Amino acid sequence: MSKGTMNKIVIIGEGRVGKTSLTLRYCKGEYSDTQESTINVSYLEKTVQVNETDKVNIAIWDTAGQEKYKALAPMFYQEAVCAIIVTDITFKESFDKVKMWVTELTSVLDPNKLIICIVGNKCDLENNRQISKQFAQEYSQSVGAHHFLTSAKNNRGVDELFQYIEILKRQK
Ligand code: GTP
C-alpha cells in the first residue's frame, strides 16, 4: 500500500513539546530523554488491530516544530484523516498557535472529515503545569477538537490516544 492511501495522521506543534517522543513511544515502544529535534518531517508506519478480525495501517507524519521548518508543515497535511496538535503542559506558549493550526488545517482539509486532537504532553511533570486541564478541554471543545493528556516518558495516555482516534475514524 502506498503512503498516500494509508490512514494518515499528521503530528504538529511547537518545538520540543514531544511530537517525536509520542510517535516513537506509540510505534516502537521507545523513549529517550535526549530525543533530538526533527528535521523537516519524519515518517513511521504501524499496523493497528482495531478488533478481533480487522487491522488498519496507519502512517504517522511527525513534522518539525522548529520555526525554520514551519512553512513546510501545510504540505504534509494533504490527505490526513487526523491531525494531532501537541502541546507541553509545562510550557504555556506551546498553546499559543493552536488556534492558527486549527484554522490552517481546516482550510486545507475538509473540517467535516478531519479529526483534530489537541494533546497536552509531559503530564508526568504535573508540578510544573502551566496549562490547566479545564482550559485545554474547553478550548478543544470550542474548536471541535478532542482533548487528551499524555506522557511519552511514562507511557501514559499514548495508546489510549491512538485507540480513540481509530474509534473516531469509524464514526466519521
Ligand atoms: P521538535 O522535533 O524540535 O519539534 O521536538 P518534538 O516536539 O518532536 O519533541 P521531542 O520528542 O524531540 O522531545 C523534546 C524533549 O522533551 C526531549 O528531551 C524529550 O525527551 C522530552 N519529552 C518528550 N516527551 C516527554 C514527556 O512525556 N515527559 C517528559 N518529562 N519529557 C518529555
mmCIF file of C-alpha atoms and ligand atoms in Angstrom:
data_model
loop_
_atom_site.group_PDB
_atom_site.id
_atom_site.type_symbol
_atom_site.label_atom_id
_atom_site.label_comp_id
_atom_site.label_asym_id
_atom_site.label_seq_id
_atom_site.Cartn_x
_atom_site.Cartn_y
_atom_site.Cartn_z
ATOM 1 C CA MET A 1 0.000 0.000 0.000
ATOM 2 C CA SER A 2 1.385 3.432 -0.867
ATOM 3 C CA LYS A 3 1.864 6.148 1.748
ATOM 4 C CA GLY A 4 -0.941 8.178 0.212
ATOM 5 C CA THR A 5 -3.615 5.506 0.641
ATOM 6 C CA MET A 6 -2.774 4.698 4.232
ATOM 7 C CA ASN A 7 -4.652 6.208 7.112
ATOM 8 C CA LYS A 8 -2.585 9.300 7.507
ATOM 9 C CA ILE A 9 -2.093 11.050 10.829
ATOM 10 C CA VAL A 10 -0.106 14.282 10.940
ATOM 11 C CA ILE A 11 1.516 15.499 14.144
ATOM 12 C CA ILE A 12 2.110 19.208 14.620
ATOM 13 C CA GLY A 13 3.106 21.547 17.431
ATOM 14 C CA GLU A 14 5.873 23.781 18.740
ATOM 15 C CA GLY A 15 9.463 22.558 19.001
ATOM 16 C CA ARG A 16 10.382 20.258 21.918
ATOM 17 C CA VAL A 17 6.820 19.519 23.054
ATOM 18 C CA GLY A 18 7.283 15.776 22.467
ATOM 19 C CA LYS A 19 5.885 15.043 18.982
ATOM 20 C CA THR A 20 8.653 12.598 18.073
ATOM 21 C CA SER A 21 8.630 11.065 21.547
ATOM 22 C CA LEU A 22 4.893 10.341 21.317
ATOM 23 C CA THR A 23 5.312 8.844 17.851
ATOM 24 C CA LEU A 24 8.241 6.648 18.878
ATOM 25 C CA ARG A 25 6.533 5.590 22.082
ATOM 26 C CA TYR A 26 3.435 4.520 20.196
ATOM 27 C CA CYS A 27 5.068 2.950 17.127
ATOM 28 C CA LYS A 28 8.148 1.375 18.683
ATOM 29 C CA GLY A 29 7.655 1.417 22.451
ATOM 30 C CA GLU A 30 10.802 3.532 22.732
ATOM 31 C CA TYR A 31 11.569 6.734 24.651
ATOM 32 C CA SER A 32 14.693 8.849 25.092
ATOM 33 C CA ASP A 33 15.294 11.782 27.448
ATOM 34 C CA THR A 34 17.723 13.124 24.859
ATOM 35 C CA GLN A 35 15.479 12.928 21.794
ATOM 36 C CA GLU A 36 16.878 15.125 19.023
ATOM 37 C CA SER A 37 14.856 17.699 17.082
ATOM 38 C CA THR A 38 13.192 16.542 13.899
ATOM 39 C CA ILE A 39 14.457 17.989 10.645
ATOM 40 C CA ASN A 40 11.616 18.764 8.274
ATOM 41 C CA VAL A 41 9.439 15.655 8.770
ATOM 42 C CA SER A 42 9.771 12.015 9.737
ATOM 43 C CA TYR A 43 7.522 9.146 8.823
ATOM 44 C CA LEU A 44 6.552 5.959 10.669
ATOM 45 C CA GLU A 45 4.014 3.242 9.958
ATOM 46 C CA LYS A 46 2.105 0.977 12.258
ATOM 47 C CA THR A 47 -0.454 -1.757 11.813
ATOM 48 C CA VAL A 48 -3.215 -1.479 14.362
ATOM 49 C CA GLN A 49 -5.558 -4.303 15.319
ATOM 50 C CA VAL A 50 -8.886 -2.499 15.649
ATOM 51 C CA ASN A 51 -10.929 -5.514 16.680
ATOM 52 C CA GLU A 52 -10.643 -9.315 16.615
ATOM 53 C CA THR A 53 -10.664 -9.517 12.843
ATOM 54 C CA ASP A 54 -9.746 -6.102 11.428
ATOM 55 C CA LYS A 55 -6.420 -4.344 11.075
ATOM 56 C CA VAL A 56 -5.652 -0.897 9.711
ATOM 57 C CA ASN A 57 -2.365 0.537 8.516
ATOM 58 C CA ILE A 58 -1.607 3.978 9.774
ATOM 59 C CA ALA A 59 1.092 6.349 8.594
ATOM 60 C CA ILE A 60 2.271 8.942 11.077
ATOM 61 C CA TRP A 61 3.914 12.095 9.742
ATOM 62 C CA ASP A 62 5.857 13.748 12.541
ATOM 63 C CA THR A 63 6.543 17.348 11.484
ATOM 64 C CA ALA A 64 9.385 19.507 12.781
ATOM 65 C CA GLY A 65 8.397 22.087 15.399
ATOM 66 C CA GLN A 66 11.297 24.449 14.932
ATOM 67 C CA GLU A 67 10.316 27.795 13.439
ATOM 68 C CA LYS A 68 12.596 27.407 10.409
ATOM 69 C CA TYR A 69 10.596 24.384 9.169
ATOM 70 C CA LYS A 70 7.113 25.750 9.939
ATOM 71 C CA ALA A 71 6.270 26.946 6.441
ATOM 72 C CA LEU A 72 6.605 23.377 5.161
ATOM 73 C CA ALA A 73 4.047 21.847 7.501
ATOM 74 C CA PRO A 74 0.862 22.525 5.453
ATOM 75 C CA MET A 75 2.401 20.493 2.635
ATOM 76 C CA PHE A 76 2.199 17.435 4.878
ATOM 77 C CA TYR A 77 -1.452 17.979 5.848
ATOM 78 C CA GLN A 78 -2.671 16.704 2.469
ATOM 79 C CA GLU A 79 -4.902 13.613 2.772
ATOM 80 C CA ALA A 80 -4.580 13.426 6.543
ATOM 81 C CA VAL A 81 -7.588 11.853 8.265
ATOM 82 C CA CYS A 82 -6.417 13.036 11.654
ATOM 83 C CA ALA A 83 -4.221 15.822 12.990
ATOM 84 C CA ILE A 84 -2.693 15.685 16.433
ATOM 85 C CA ILE A 85 -1.680 19.096 17.766
ATOM 86 C CA VAL A 86 0.768 18.505 20.601
ATOM 87 C CA THR A 87 1.311 20.992 23.423
ATOM 88 C CA ASP A 88 3.535 20.758 26.509
ATOM 89 C CA ILE A 89 1.571 21.254 29.747
ATOM 90 C CA THR A 90 4.673 22.797 31.371
ATOM 91 C CA PHE A 91 5.113 25.456 28.665
ATOM 92 C CA LYS A 92 2.225 27.887 28.311
ATOM 93 C CA GLU A 93 3.426 29.294 24.993
ATOM 94 C CA SER A 94 3.065 25.883 23.368
ATOM 95 C CA PHE A 95 -0.697 26.585 23.263
ATOM 96 C CA ASP A 96 -0.371 29.996 21.577
ATOM 97 C CA LYS A 97 -0.550 28.790 17.990
ATOM 98 C CA VAL A 98 -3.143 26.051 18.445
ATOM 99 C CA LYS A 99 -5.876 28.247 17.001
ATOM 100 C CA MET A 100 -3.727 29.121 13.995
ATOM 101 C CA TRP A 101 -3.062 25.428 13.310
ATOM 102 C CA VAL A 102 -6.741 24.553 13.576
ATOM 103 C CA THR A 103 -7.512 27.305 11.058
ATOM 104 C CA GLU A 104 -4.690 26.219 8.786
ATOM 105 C CA LEU A 105 -5.758 22.561 8.938
ATOM 106 C CA THR A 106 -9.398 23.246 8.243
ATOM 107 C CA SER A 107 -8.527 25.466 5.299
ATOM 108 C CA VAL A 108 -6.531 22.655 3.661
ATOM 109 C CA LEU A 109 -8.709 19.694 4.711
ATOM 110 C CA ASP A 110 -12.458 19.090 4.945
ATOM 111 C CA PRO A 111 -13.440 20.051 8.518
ATOM 112 C CA ASN A 112 -16.336 17.571 8.375
ATOM 113 C CA LYS A 113 -13.987 14.667 7.772
ATOM 114 C CA LEU A 114 -10.896 15.674 9.696
ATOM 115 C CA ILE A 115 -10.371 14.516 13.286
ATOM 116 C CA ILE A 116 -8.416 17.031 15.346
ATOM 117 C CA CYS A 117 -6.858 16.044 18.662
ATOM 118 C CA ILE A 118 -5.232 18.546 20.997
ATOM 119 C CA VAL A 119 -2.783 16.779 23.263
ATOM 120 C CA GLY A 120 -1.213 18.035 26.495
ATOM 121 C CA ASN A 121 2.027 16.060 26.697
ATOM 122 C CA LYS A 122 4.549 15.739 29.566
ATOM 123 C CA CYS A 123 1.785 15.143 32.095
ATOM 124 C CA ASP A 124 4.377 13.341 34.241
ATOM 125 C CA LEU A 125 5.524 16.880 35.124
ATOM 126 C CA GLU A 126 2.261 17.770 36.837
ATOM 127 C CA ASN A 127 4.025 20.005 39.387
ATOM 128 C CA ASN A 128 5.240 22.298 36.609
ATOM 129 C CA ARG A 129 1.892 22.562 34.892
ATOM 130 C CA GLN A 130 1.241 25.921 33.185
ATOM 131 C CA ILE A 131 -1.827 24.986 31.130
ATOM 132 C CA SER A 132 -4.902 23.989 33.104
ATOM 133 C CA LYS A 133 -6.755 20.862 32.102
ATOM 134 C CA GLN A 134 -10.060 22.715 32.149
ATOM 135 C CA PHE A 135 -8.797 25.461 29.849
ATOM 136 C CA ALA A 136 -7.379 22.947 27.356
ATOM 137 C CA GLN A 137 -10.525 20.834 27.452
ATOM 138 C CA GLU A 138 -12.903 23.759 26.976
ATOM 139 C CA TYR A 139 -10.758 25.240 24.260
ATOM 140 C CA SER A 140 -10.586 21.928 22.381
ATOM 141 C CA GLN A 141 -14.345 21.566 22.564
ATOM 142 C CA SER A 142 -14.839 25.107 21.274
ATOM 143 C CA VAL A 143 -12.932 24.309 18.074
ATOM 144 C CA GLY A 144 -14.482 20.869 17.596
ATOM 145 C CA ALA A 145 -11.332 19.039 18.692
ATOM 146 C CA HIS A 146 -10.785 16.211 21.177
ATOM 147 C CA HIS A 147 -8.516 16.719 24.162
ATOM 148 C CA PHE A 148 -6.045 14.173 25.592
ATOM 149 C CA LEU A 149 -3.314 14.174 28.211
ATOM 150 C CA THR A 150 -0.223 12.072 27.617
ATOM 151 C CA SER A 151 3.232 11.316 28.906
ATOM 152 C CA ALA A 152 5.524 9.837 26.291
ATOM 153 C CA LYS A 153 8.058 9.404 29.087
ATOM 154 C CA ASN A 154 5.838 7.406 31.465
ATOM 155 C CA ASN A 155 3.769 5.873 28.657
ATOM 156 C CA ARG A 156 0.556 7.429 29.922
ATOM 157 C CA GLY A 157 -2.405 8.019 27.640
ATOM 158 C CA VAL A 158 -0.466 7.255 24.448
ATOM 159 C CA ASP A 159 -2.147 4.006 23.370
ATOM 160 C CA GLU A 160 -5.458 5.463 24.509
ATOM 161 C CA LEU A 161 -4.980 8.488 22.237
ATOM 162 C CA PHE A 162 -4.374 6.398 19.133
ATOM 163 C CA GLN A 163 -7.057 3.855 20.030
ATOM 164 C CA TYR A 164 -9.574 6.629 20.441
ATOM 165 C CA ILE A 165 -8.596 8.045 17.045
ATOM 166 C CA GLU A 166 -9.470 4.671 15.464
ATOM 167 C CA ILE A 167 -12.879 4.776 17.132
ATOM 168 C CA LEU A 168 -13.456 8.362 15.945
ATOM 169 C CA LYS A 169 -12.437 7.430 12.402
ATOM 170 C CA ARG A 170 -15.087 4.749 12.241
ATOM 171 C CA GLN A 171 -17.711 7.226 13.443
ATOM 172 C CA LYS A 172 -16.947 9.763 10.672
HETATM 173 P P1 GTP B 1 10.958 19.018 17.549
HETATM 174 O O1 GTP B 1 11.421 17.895 16.697
HETATM 175 O O2 GTP B 1 12.024 20.027 17.874
HETATM 176 O O3 GTP B 1 9.717 19.674 17.020
HETATM 177 O O4 GTP B 1 10.586 18.385 19.006
HETATM 178 P P2 GTP B 1 9.428 17.359 19.393
HETATM 179 O O5 GTP B 1 8.140 18.074 19.618
HETATM 180 O O6 GTP B 1 9.406 16.223 18.434
HETATM 181 O O7 GTP B 1 9.920 16.875 20.841
HETATM 182 P P3 GTP B 1 10.806 15.601 21.182
HETATM 183 O O8 GTP B 1 10.012 14.354 21.092
HETATM 184 O O9 GTP B 1 12.078 15.686 20.405
HETATM 185 O O10 GTP B 1 11.089 15.865 22.741
HETATM 186 C C1 GTP B 1 11.682 17.062 23.214
HETATM 187 C C2 GTP B 1 12.219 16.820 24.608
HETATM 188 O O11 GTP B 1 11.149 16.591 25.526
HETATM 189 C C3 GTP B 1 13.143 15.592 24.701
HETATM 190 O O12 GTP B 1 14.187 15.862 25.609
HETATM 191 C C4 GTP B 1 12.231 14.509 25.264
HETATM 192 O O13 GTP B 1 12.917 13.519 25.970
HETATM 193 C C5 GTP B 1 11.312 15.333 26.179
HETATM 194 N N1 GTP B 1 9.980 14.729 26.351
HETATM 195 C C6 GTP B 1 9.157 14.276 25.359
HETATM 196 N N2 GTP B 1 8.022 13.766 25.872
HETATM 197 C C7 GTP B 1 8.118 13.894 27.216
HETATM 198 C C8 GTP B 1 7.240 13.559 28.307
HETATM 199 O O14 GTP B 1 6.154 12.998 28.172
HETATM 200 N N3 GTP B 1 7.688 13.883 29.567
HETATM 201 C C9 GTP B 1 8.888 14.496 29.794
HETATM 202 N N4 GTP B 1 9.215 14.768 31.066
HETATM 203 N N5 GTP B 1 9.733 14.824 28.795
HETATM 204 C C10 GTP B 1 9.349 14.534 27.513
#
